[in-house]
Coordinates of C-alpha atoms (C1' of nucleotides) in Angstrom, one line a residue:
Chain E
M17 CA 9.1 2.7 18.1
L18 CA 6.0 3.5 15.6
S19 CA 5.9 7.0 16.8
T20 CA 9.3 8.5 15.8
F21 CA 8.2 11.6 16.4
S22 CA 6.8 11.0 20.5
H23 CA 9.1 13.8 21.5
K24 CA 8.5 16.8 18.9
E25 CA 5.1 15.6 19.8
N26 CA 4.3 18.9 21.2
S27 CA 4.9 21.1 18.6
T28 CA 4.1 18.7 16.3
V29 CA 0.4 17.9 16.6
K30 CA -0.1 22.2 17.5
V31 CA 0.7 22.0 13.3
L32 CA -1.1 19.4 12.4
R33 CA -4.1 20.3 14.5
Y34 CA -3.7 23.8 13.1
I35 CA -3.6 22.2 9.6
Y36 CA -7.0 19.5 9.9
D37 CA -8.5 23.1 11.6
L38 CA -8.2 24.5 8.3
I39 CA -9.8 21.9 5.9
N40 CA -12.4 22.4 8.8
E41 CA -13.7 25.8 8.2
G42 CA -12.6 25.1 4.1
K43 CA -10.4 27.5 4.1
L44 CA -8.2 24.8 3.0
K45 CA -9.1 22.8 0.1
P46 CA -8.2 19.0 -0.8
G47 CA -5.2 19.2 -3.7
S48 CA -4.1 23.2 -2.8
K49 CA -1.1 24.2 -1.9
L50 CA -1.0 25.0 2.2
P51 CA 0.6 27.3 4.3
A52 CA 3.9 28.4 3.8
E53 CA 6.6 27.3 6.1
R54 CA 7.4 30.5 7.7
K55 CA 3.7 31.8 7.2
L56 CA 2.6 29.0 10.1
A57 CA 6.1 29.5 11.7
E58 CA 4.6 32.8 12.4
E59 CA 1.0 32.2 12.5
L60 CA 1.7 29.2 15.1
E61 CA 4.3 31.5 16.9
V62 CA 6.6 28.4 16.7
G63 CA 9.7 27.4 14.7
R64 CA 10.1 26.8 11.1
T65 CA 12.0 23.6 12.1
H66 CA 8.6 21.9 13.7
I67 CA 6.2 22.8 10.9
R68 CA 9.0 21.5 8.5
N69 CA 9.4 18.4 11.0
A70 CA 4.8 18.0 10.9
Y71 CA 5.4 18.2 6.9
A72 CA 7.8 15.8 6.4
E73 CA 5.5 13.4 8.9
L74 CA 2.1 14.6 7.1
E75 CA 4.7 13.3 3.6
F76 CA 5.5 10.1 5.4
Y77 CA 1.6 9.0 5.1
G78 CA 1.8 10.3 1.3
I79 CA -0.7 13.6 2.6
V80 CA 1.2 15.8 1.4
K81 CA 3.9 16.3 -1.0
T82 CA 6.0 19.2 -0.7
Y83 CA 7.7 20.2 -4.0
P84 CA 10.8 22.4 -3.1
Q85 CA 10.9 26.0 -3.7
S86 CA 7.2 25.9 -4.9
G87 CA 5.4 24.5 -1.6
S88 CA 3.7 21.7 -0.3
M89 CA 0.4 20.2 -1.9
V90 CA -2.3 18.2 -0.2
A91 CA -3.3 15.0 -1.5
A92 CA -6.4 15.6 -3.5
I93 CA -8.9 13.8 -1.5
H94 CA -12.2 14.8 0.0
H95 CA -11.5 16.9 3.0
N96 CA -13.6 14.2 5.2
A97 CA -11.1 11.7 4.2
L98 CA -8.0 14.1 4.4
Q99 CA -9.6 14.9 8.1
G100 CA -9.3 11.2 9.1
L101 CA -6.2 10.3 7.7
I102 CA -4.6 13.8 9.2
S103 CA -6.5 12.7 13.1
D104 CA -4.9 8.8 12.5
I105 CA -1.5 10.0 12.0
M106 CA -2.1 12.2 16.0
S107 CA -3.4 9.0 17.4
I108 CA -0.1 7.3 16.1
E109 CA 1.4 6.5 19.2
N110 CA 1.6 4.3 22.5
Y111 CA -0.1 0.8 20.3
D112 CA -1.2 -1.8 22.1
F113 CA 0.3 -4.4 22.3
L114 CA -2.2 -7.0 21.5
S115 CA -2.4 -5.2 18.1
L116 CA 1.3 -5.5 17.3
V117 CA 1.5 -9.2 18.4
E118 CA -1.5 -9.4 16.0
T119 CA -0.8 -7.9 13.5
R120 CA 3.2 -10.1 13.4
L121 CA 1.3 -12.9 13.2
I122 CA -0.5 -12.4 10.5
L123 CA 2.5 -11.1 8.6
E124 CA 4.2 -14.2 9.8
M125 CA 1.6 -16.6 8.4
E126 CA 2.1 -14.8 4.8
A127 CA 5.4 -14.5 5.0
A128 CA 6.0 -18.4 5.7
R129 CA 3.7 -18.9 2.4
L130 CA 5.0 -17.0 0.0
A131 CA 8.8 -18.5 1.3
C132 CA 7.0 -22.0 0.3
E133 CA 6.1 -20.3 -3.1
R134 CA 9.3 -18.0 -3.8
A135 CA 12.9 -19.4 -1.6
D136 CA 15.2 -20.4 -3.8
D137 CA 18.0 -22.8 -2.6
K138 CA 19.8 -20.2 -1.1
D139 CA 17.1 -18.8 0.6
I140 CA 16.8 -22.5 2.5
E141 CA 20.6 -22.5 3.5
A142 CA 20.1 -19.0 4.8
L143 CA 16.9 -20.2 6.8
K144 CA 19.0 -23.2 8.0
H145 CA 22.3 -21.1 9.1
A146 CA 20.4 -19.0 10.6
H147 CA 18.8 -21.6 13.0
Q148 CA 22.4 -23.2 13.9
D149 CA 23.1 -19.9 14.6
Y150 CA 19.8 -19.8 17.1
I151 CA 20.7 -22.7 18.6
D152 CA 24.3 -22.2 18.9
N153 CA 22.8 -18.9 21.4
F154 CA 20.5 -20.5 22.9
Q155 CA 21.9 -20.4 26.0
T156 CA 23.5 -16.8 25.5
P157 CA 22.1 -13.6 25.7
H158 CA 21.9 -13.0 21.7
R159 CA 19.3 -15.9 21.9
V160 CA 15.9 -13.1 21.5
E161 CA 18.3 -11.4 18.2
K162 CA 19.5 -14.6 17.0
D163 CA 15.4 -15.6 16.8
M164 CA 14.5 -11.8 15.2
I165 CA 17.0 -12.9 11.9
F166 CA 15.7 -16.4 11.5
H167 CA 12.5 -14.5 10.9
R168 CA 14.1 -11.9 9.2
V169 CA 15.4 -14.4 6.7
I170 CA 12.0 -15.9 6.3
A171 CA 10.5 -12.9 5.5
Q172 CA 13.2 -12.3 2.4
A173 CA 12.5 -15.5 1.3
S174 CA 9.0 -14.5 0.9
R175 CA 10.3 -11.9 -1.9
N176 CA 7.9 -9.6 -0.7
D177 CA 9.8 -6.1 0.7
V178 CA 6.9 -4.5 1.9
I179 CA 5.6 -7.5 4.6
K180 CA 9.3 -7.6 5.4
S181 CA 9.4 -3.6 6.3
M182 CA 6.4 -3.7 8.2
L183 CA 8.1 -6.6 10.0
L184 CA 10.9 -4.3 11.5
I185 CA 9.1 -1.5 11.9
I186 CA 7.0 -3.2 14.5
T187 CA 9.8 -6.2 15.6
P188 CA 11.3 -3.5 18.5
D189 CA 8.1 -2.0 19.5
I190 CA 6.8 -6.2 20.1
L191 CA 10.6 -6.7 21.9
S192 CA 10.7 -3.5 24.3
H193 CA 6.9 -5.2 24.8
Y194 CA 8.0 -7.7 26.3
V195 CA 12.0 -7.4 27.9
R196 CA 10.0 -5.1 29.9
K197 CA 7.6 -7.7 31.6
D198 CA 10.7 -10.0 30.6
F199 CA 8.5 -12.9 28.9
C200 CA 10.3 -15.6 27.1
S201 CA 13.6 -15.1 29.2
T202 CA 13.8 -18.6 29.7
P203 CA 13.7 -20.0 26.4
L204 CA 11.9 -23.2 25.7
P205 CA 13.8 -26.2 24.0
T206 CA 10.0 -27.1 22.2
D207 CA 11.3 -23.4 19.9
K208 CA 14.7 -25.1 18.8
H209 CA 12.0 -27.7 17.6
E210 CA 9.4 -25.1 16.7
H211 CA 12.0 -23.8 14.2
Q212 CA 13.1 -26.9 13.0
I213 CA 9.1 -27.4 11.1
I214 CA 9.5 -24.3 9.8
I215 CA 12.2 -25.0 7.8
D216 CA 10.9 -28.7 6.9
A217 CA 7.9 -26.8 5.5
I218 CA 9.2 -24.3 3.5
E219 CA 11.8 -26.5 1.9
S220 CA 8.8 -29.1 1.0
R221 CA 7.2 -26.3 -0.4
S222 CA 4.3 -27.2 2.2
S223 CA 2.3 -23.9 2.7
S224 CA -0.3 -25.2 4.9
K225 CA 2.6 -26.7 7.0
A226 CA 4.9 -23.4 7.0
V227 CA 1.4 -21.2 7.8
A228 CA 0.2 -23.6 10.2
A229 CA 4.2 -24.0 11.9
M230 CA 4.1 -20.4 12.3
R231 CA 1.0 -20.1 13.9
L232 CA 1.9 -22.5 16.7
H233 CA 5.3 -20.7 16.7
L234 CA 3.5 -17.6 18.1
D235 CA 0.8 -19.0 19.6
R236 CA 2.3 -18.6 22.9
L237 CA 3.6 -15.0 22.6
Y238 CA -0.4 -14.2 21.1
T239 CA -1.8 -16.0 24.6
F240 CA -0.5 -13.8 26.4
A241 CA -0.7 -10.8 24.7
K242 CA -4.5 -11.7 24.8
N243 CA -4.2 -12.5 28.8
K244 CA -2.7 -9.1 29.3
K245 CA -4.9 -7.5 27.7
E246 CA -7.7 -9.2 29.7
E247 CA -6.2 -8.1 33.2
K248 CA -5.8 -4.7 31.6
F249 CA -9.2 -4.4 32.0
Q250 CA -9.9 -5.8 36.0
Chain O
M2 CA 4.6 7.3 -0.4
L3 CA 6.1 5.1 2.0
S4 CA 9.6 6.1 1.4
T5 CA 9.7 9.9 2.8
F6 CA 13.6 10.6 2.4
S7 CA 13.8 9.9 -1.7
H8 CA 15.1 13.2 -2.5
K9 CA 17.1 13.5 0.7
E10 CA 18.3 10.6 0.6
N11 CA 21.9 11.5 -1.6
S12 CA 23.0 12.7 2.1
T13 CA 21.4 10.3 4.5
V14 CA 22.4 7.5 2.9
K15 CA 26.0 8.6 3.2
V16 CA 25.3 8.3 7.1
L17 CA 23.9 5.1 6.9
R18 CA 26.5 3.5 5.0
Y19 CA 28.9 5.1 7.1
I20 CA 27.3 4.1 10.8
Y21 CA 26.8 0.4 8.3
D22 CA 31.0 0.7 7.9
L23 CA 31.6 1.5 12.0
I24 CA 29.7 -1.4 12.6
N25 CA 31.8 -3.6 10.0
E26 CA 35.2 -2.5 11.2
G27 CA 33.9 -2.7 14.6
K28 CA 34.4 0.6 15.9
L29 CA 30.8 0.8 16.5
K30 CA 29.3 -1.6 19.0
P31 CA 25.9 -2.3 19.5
G32 CA 23.9 -0.8 22.4
S33 CA 27.0 1.9 23.0
K34 CA 26.8 5.3 21.2
L35 CA 27.3 6.9 18.1
P36 CA 28.8 9.6 16.7
A37 CA 28.1 12.9 17.9
E38 CA 26.2 15.2 15.8
R39 CA 28.6 17.3 14.8
K40 CA 31.3 15.1 15.0
L41 CA 30.1 13.1 12.4
A42 CA 28.5 16.1 10.1
E43 CA 32.7 17.3 10.3
E44 CA 33.8 14.0 9.6
L45 CA 31.2 13.5 6.4
E46 CA 32.0 16.5 5.0
V47 CA 28.2 17.6 5.5
G48 CA 25.9 19.2 7.5
R49 CA 24.3 18.0 10.9
T50 CA 20.8 19.1 9.3
H51 CA 21.8 15.3 7.3
I52 CA 23.3 13.7 10.3
R53 CA 20.0 14.6 12.3
N54 CA 17.7 13.4 9.4
A55 CA 19.4 10.4 9.1
Y56 CA 19.1 9.9 13.0
A57 CA 15.5 10.1 13.0
E58 CA 14.8 7.8 10.6
L59 CA 17.6 5.6 12.3
E60 CA 15.0 6.2 15.0
F61 CA 11.9 5.5 13.7
Y62 CA 12.8 1.4 13.3
G63 CA 13.7 1.7 16.7
I64 CA 17.8 1.2 15.6
V65 CA 19.4 4.4 17.7
K66 CA 17.5 6.2 20.6
T67 CA 18.3 9.8 20.8
Y68 CA 18.5 11.4 24.7
P69 CA 18.3 14.6 24.3
Q70 CA 22.3 16.8 25.6
S71 CA 23.4 13.6 26.4
G72 CA 24.1 11.4 22.3
S73 CA 22.1 8.6 20.3
M74 CA 22.6 5.2 21.3
V75 CA 22.6 2.5 18.7
A76 CA 20.0 -0.7 19.8
A77 CA 21.9 -3.2 22.2
I78 CA 21.6 -6.4 19.1
H79 CA 24.6 -8.3 17.7
H80 CA 25.8 -6.0 14.7
N81 CA 24.8 -8.6 12.0
A82 CA 21.8 -8.0 12.7
L83 CA 22.1 -3.9 13.4
Q84 CA 24.1 -4.7 9.6
G85 CA 21.0 -6.5 8.3
L86 CA 18.4 -3.9 8.9
I87 CA 20.8 -0.7 8.4
S88 CA 21.0 -2.6 4.7
D89 CA 17.2 -2.9 4.7
I90 CA 16.1 1.3 5.4
M91 CA 18.6 1.7 2.5
S92 CA 16.8 -0.2 0.4
I93 CA 13.3 0.8 1.5
E94 CA 12.6 2.7 -1.9
N95 CA 10.9 1.7 -4.9
Y96 CA 8.1 -1.3 -3.4
D97 CA 7.2 -3.5 -6.3
F98 CA 3.5 -3.0 -7.1
L99 CA 2.6 -6.7 -6.2
S100 CA 4.5 -6.5 -2.8
L101 CA 1.7 -3.8 -2.1
V102 CA -0.8 -5.6 -3.2
E103 CA -0.2 -8.4 -1.5
T104 CA 0.7 -7.4 1.8
R105 CA -2.9 -5.0 1.4
L106 CA -4.8 -7.9 0.7
I107 CA -3.5 -9.8 3.7
L108 CA -4.2 -7.0 5.6
E109 CA -8.0 -5.8 4.8
M110 CA -8.5 -10.2 5.4
E111 CA -7.4 -9.4 8.6
A112 CA -9.2 -6.2 8.8
A113 CA -12.5 -7.6 8.0
R114 CA -12.2 -10.9 10.2
L115 CA -11.5 -8.7 13.7
A116 CA -14.2 -6.6 12.4
C117 CA -16.7 -9.8 12.7
E118 CA -15.4 -10.0 15.9
R119 CA -15.1 -6.4 17.4
A120 CA -17.3 -4.0 15.0
D121 CA -20.7 -2.7 17.6
D122 CA -23.8 -0.8 16.1
K123 CA -22.1 2.0 15.7
D124 CA -18.9 0.6 13.5
I125 CA -21.9 -1.0 11.5
E126 CA -24.0 1.8 11.4
A127 CA -20.8 3.7 10.0
L128 CA -20.2 1.0 7.5
K129 CA -23.5 1.3 5.7
H130 CA -22.9 5.2 6.0
A131 CA -19.7 4.7 4.3
H132 CA -21.0 2.4 1.6
Q133 CA -23.8 4.3 1.1
D134 CA -21.7 7.9 0.2
Y135 CA -19.7 5.7 -2.0
I136 CA -22.6 4.7 -4.3
D137 CA -23.6 8.3 -4.4
N138 CA -20.9 9.3 -5.8
F139 CA -20.2 6.1 -7.9
Q140 CA -20.2 8.3 -11.2
T141 CA -18.2 11.6 -9.6
P142 CA -14.6 11.6 -9.6
H143 CA -14.5 10.9 -5.6
R144 CA -15.6 7.7 -5.9
V145 CA -11.8 5.9 -5.8
E146 CA -11.7 8.2 -2.3
K147 CA -15.0 6.8 -1.3
D148 CA -14.2 3.0 -1.4
M149 CA -10.6 4.2 0.5
I150 CA -12.9 5.8 3.1
F151 CA -15.7 2.2 3.1
H152 CA -12.1 0.5 3.9
R153 CA -10.9 2.7 6.0
V154 CA -13.8 2.0 8.3
I155 CA -13.6 -1.1 8.3
A156 CA -10.0 -1.7 9.7
Q157 CA -11.4 1.1 12.4
A158 CA -14.0 -1.6 13.2
S159 CA -11.3 -4.4 13.5
R160 CA -10.1 -2.1 16.8
N161 CA -6.2 -3.0 15.5
D162 CA -4.8 0.4 15.6
V163 CA -1.8 -1.4 13.8
I164 CA -3.4 -2.4 10.7
K165 CA -5.4 0.5 10.6
S166 CA -1.9 2.9 10.4
M167 CA -0.4 0.2 7.8
L168 CA -3.1 0.7 5.4
L169 CA -2.9 4.3 5.9
I170 CA 0.2 4.0 4.8
I171 CA 0.2 1.5 1.7
T172 CA -2.9 2.3 0.5
P173 CA -1.4 5.9 -1.2
D174 CA 1.0 3.8 -2.8
I175 CA -1.1 1.5 -4.2
L176 CA -3.1 5.0 -5.7
S177 CA -0.3 6.2 -7.1
H178 CA 0.2 2.8 -8.5
Y179 CA -3.1 2.2 -10.4
V180 CA -4.0 6.0 -11.1
R181 CA -1.0 5.8 -13.8
K182 CA -1.9 3.7 -15.9
D183 CA -6.5 4.5 -14.9
F184 CA -6.9 0.8 -13.6
C185 CA -10.1 0.5 -12.4
S186 CA -10.5 4.8 -14.5
T187 CA -14.0 2.6 -15.4
P188 CA -16.2 1.8 -12.4
L189 CA -17.5 -1.6 -12.4
P190 CA -21.6 -2.2 -10.7
T191 CA -19.9 -5.4 -9.3
D192 CA -17.9 -3.6 -6.7
K193 CA -21.4 -2.3 -5.1
H194 CA -22.5 -5.5 -4.8
E195 CA -18.8 -6.5 -3.2
H196 CA -19.7 -3.8 -1.0
Q197 CA -22.6 -5.1 0.5
I198 CA -21.5 -8.8 0.4
I199 CA -18.7 -7.5 2.6
I200 CA -21.6 -5.4 5.4
D201 CA -23.6 -7.9 5.2
A202 CA -20.7 -11.1 7.0
I203 CA -19.5 -8.3 9.4
E204 CA -23.4 -7.5 10.5
S205 CA -24.0 -11.6 10.7
R206 CA -20.9 -12.1 12.1
S207 CA -19.5 -14.6 10.0
S208 CA -15.6 -14.1 9.6
S209 CA -15.3 -17.0 7.2
K210 CA -17.6 -14.8 5.0
A211 CA -16.2 -11.6 5.7
V212 CA -12.7 -12.8 4.5
A213 CA -13.6 -14.7 1.7
A214 CA -16.0 -11.3 -0.1
M215 CA -13.4 -9.3 0.3
R216 CA -10.6 -11.6 -1.1
L217 CA -13.0 -11.5 -4.1
H218 CA -13.6 -8.0 -3.8
L219 CA -9.8 -7.3 -4.3
D220 CA -9.1 -10.1 -6.6
R221 CA -9.1 -8.2 -10.0
L222 CA -6.4 -5.5 -8.1
Y223 CA -4.7 -9.0 -7.3
T224 CA -4.8 -10.1 -10.4
F225 CA -3.4 -6.8 -12.2
A226 CA -1.2 -6.8 -9.9
K227 CA 0.5 -10.7 -10.8
N228 CA 0.1 -9.3 -14.5
K229 CA 1.8 -6.3 -14.3
K230 CA 4.4 -8.3 -13.0
E231 CA 4.8 -10.9 -15.3
E232 CA 4.7 -8.8 -18.2
K233 CA 7.7 -7.0 -16.9
F234 CA 9.2 -9.9 -16.7
Q235 CA 8.9 -10.6 -20.4
Chain J
dG7 C1' -3.4 46.6 -25.8
dA8 C1' -0.5 41.3 -25.7
dT9 C1' 3.5 39.9 -25.2
dT10 C1' 8.0 38.7 -24.1
dA11 C1' 12.5 40.2 -20.8
dT12 C1' 13.4 41.4 -16.6
dT13 C1' 13.3 42.3 -11.9
dA14 C1' 11.4 41.6 -6.8
dA15 C1' 9.6 38.2 -3.8
dT16 C1' 8.7 34.1 -2.2
dT17 C1' 9.8 29.0 -1.4
dG18 C1' 12.0 24.9 0.5
dG19 C1' 16.7 23.0 1.7
dT20 C1' 20.8 24.6 4.0
dC21 C1' 23.9 26.1 6.9
dA22 C1' 26.1 28.3 11.6
dA23 C1' 25.5 30.4 15.6
dC24 C1' 23.2 29.9 19.9
dC25 C1' 20.3 27.5 24.1
dA26 C1' 19.9 25.1 28.1
dA27 C1' 20.5 20.7 29.9
dA28 C1' 24.2 16.6 31.0
dA29 C1' 28.5 14.8 30.8
dT30 C1' 33.5 16.0 32.3
dT31 C1' 36.9 17.7 34.0
dA32 C1' 39.0 21.3 37.2
dT33 C1' 39.3 23.0 42.0
dT34 C1' 37.9 23.5 46.6
dT35 C1' 36.5 21.2 51.3
dT36 C1' 37.0 18.2 54.6
Chain W
dA9 C1' 43.1 10.9 49.5
dA10 C1' 38.0 11.1 49.3
dA11 C1' 34.0 13.9 49.0
dA12 C1' 32.0 17.5 47.4
dT13 C1' 31.6 21.3 44.9
dA14 C1' 32.4 24.8 41.2
dA15 C1' 34.5 25.8 36.7
dT16 C1' 34.4 23.5 31.5
dT17 C1' 33.7 21.1 27.3
dT18 C1' 30.2 18.4 25.2
dT19 C1' 25.6 17.0 23.8
dG20 C1' 20.7 17.5 21.1
dG21 C1' 17.0 20.9 20.3
dT22 C1' 15.7 25.6 18.0
dT23 C1' 16.2 29.3 16.0
dG24 C1' 17.4 33.0 12.6
dA25 C1' 19.8 34.2 8.7
dC26 C1' 21.7 32.6 4.0
dC27 C1' 21.0 29.9 -1.1
dA28 C1' 19.6 28.6 -5.4
dA29 C1' 15.3 27.9 -7.3
dT30 C1' 10.5 29.2 -7.9
dT31 C1' 6.8 32.0 -9.1
dA32 C1' 4.6 36.6 -9.6
dA33 C1' 4.9 41.0 -10.7
dT34 C1' 7.2 45.1 -13.0
dA35 C1' 8.5 47.0 -17.3
dA36 C1' 10.5 46.8 -21.8
dT37 C1' 8.9 45.7 -26.6
dC38 C1' 6.6 45.1 -30.3

DNA sequence: GATTATTAATTGGTCAACCAAAATTATTTT
DNA sequence: AAAATAATTTTGGTTGACCAATTAATAATC
């Protein structure tokens, strides 16, 4: 899940809210040192562990930087921006399915495009192998995960580690959504063909074909997500 | 920074390596329960805190799920995929600048495109306000952060929280790169104009124009990143 | 009085003990 | 023998104490 911190959020969100208010009241200037862990723990009547978790989360998003034995510094950006960032972090949980799928689509298409430019012979080989593995497991419970691996190989060939990591982060969320709804529980033969088209496009270095093929391949999922959103509003 | 866990990685990476090996030796089956925190801490001769940090990181990426008082379960995907995921996580650090910029470009363009479809009057108003704020601070040290806010408003208008969060994650990394190289320390007047074009495109719901304008707006940064990569290989 | 050296207090990092919930085992009851 | 109950162990969650490094405050020196 993207929201790692869901179960501890009761405490964490309390800390984030407090930091937010500190900035709001002008008691915490951007670029300055934020309260010591012990101090804040006592102030909020909460364990220091929770403060540390909250600070770690803020550090993940680049808002604070913790220096051992000297304290945690808040980013030197204007307080309006800071507040926006923090309130965003507080709301990070339960991404809607359509946003996840939309983002995956755009990242996968870019990965395919870059793969056309940068894939070497070894990548192509790995791609073919992953596809064969997928076909071999088409009627087994491993099909879904073999499909995941196929897409990961493409991301690998794109030579863009950021895209690779981001797909790594959102894919489990997507899976958890459509496993529940047992979408794609029945394997479609068209998937095999679509994979093959993507491989051919990458091998022939045709980025436009690769992107189009990837879009087509994910279109069923995309449509599913859109419909799900619509029926939610009815 | 995206690599939150950099300073504790000495211990964390040790744990991840161990889990990786467990899977490799077949001692840890996918879908099964992984070692209790105390057990593993003793085994690796390391504090339980480090085990908890490592498990938390694995949970962030959806590889494990921790249940209070009953243990942590590893995802029920095939061991090859599991190993790939873990080795990816171990290598998550020090993203190269080009990957970051490439990814930002693709996400910003998609955000602009979606904003054309979904922005309401309030969003347009916020966009204009953010731009005016940017202009007002054009000669001040706040220019960079005002630019950041402008882009955040677009992400907000896209109604895609995943894209918004991901931009939130990678932007600080990008900033830390080009602040070092004092790229864009001299403000270019074209930026003002480019922002205005983006606003007009979104207001007139012309997604193609908005995407093109965003691409143009980020082209200087993109070119900078590509050149930096080239000179790295010389 | 200013500067340096020394001491004390503060800080984040780490560890070990404790807590309540859950899972397991042993005991009792039927 | 099977089922229900009770005691025990194991589990992740939480807390407070300790550690080394840093910083601030104080004393000593010039």
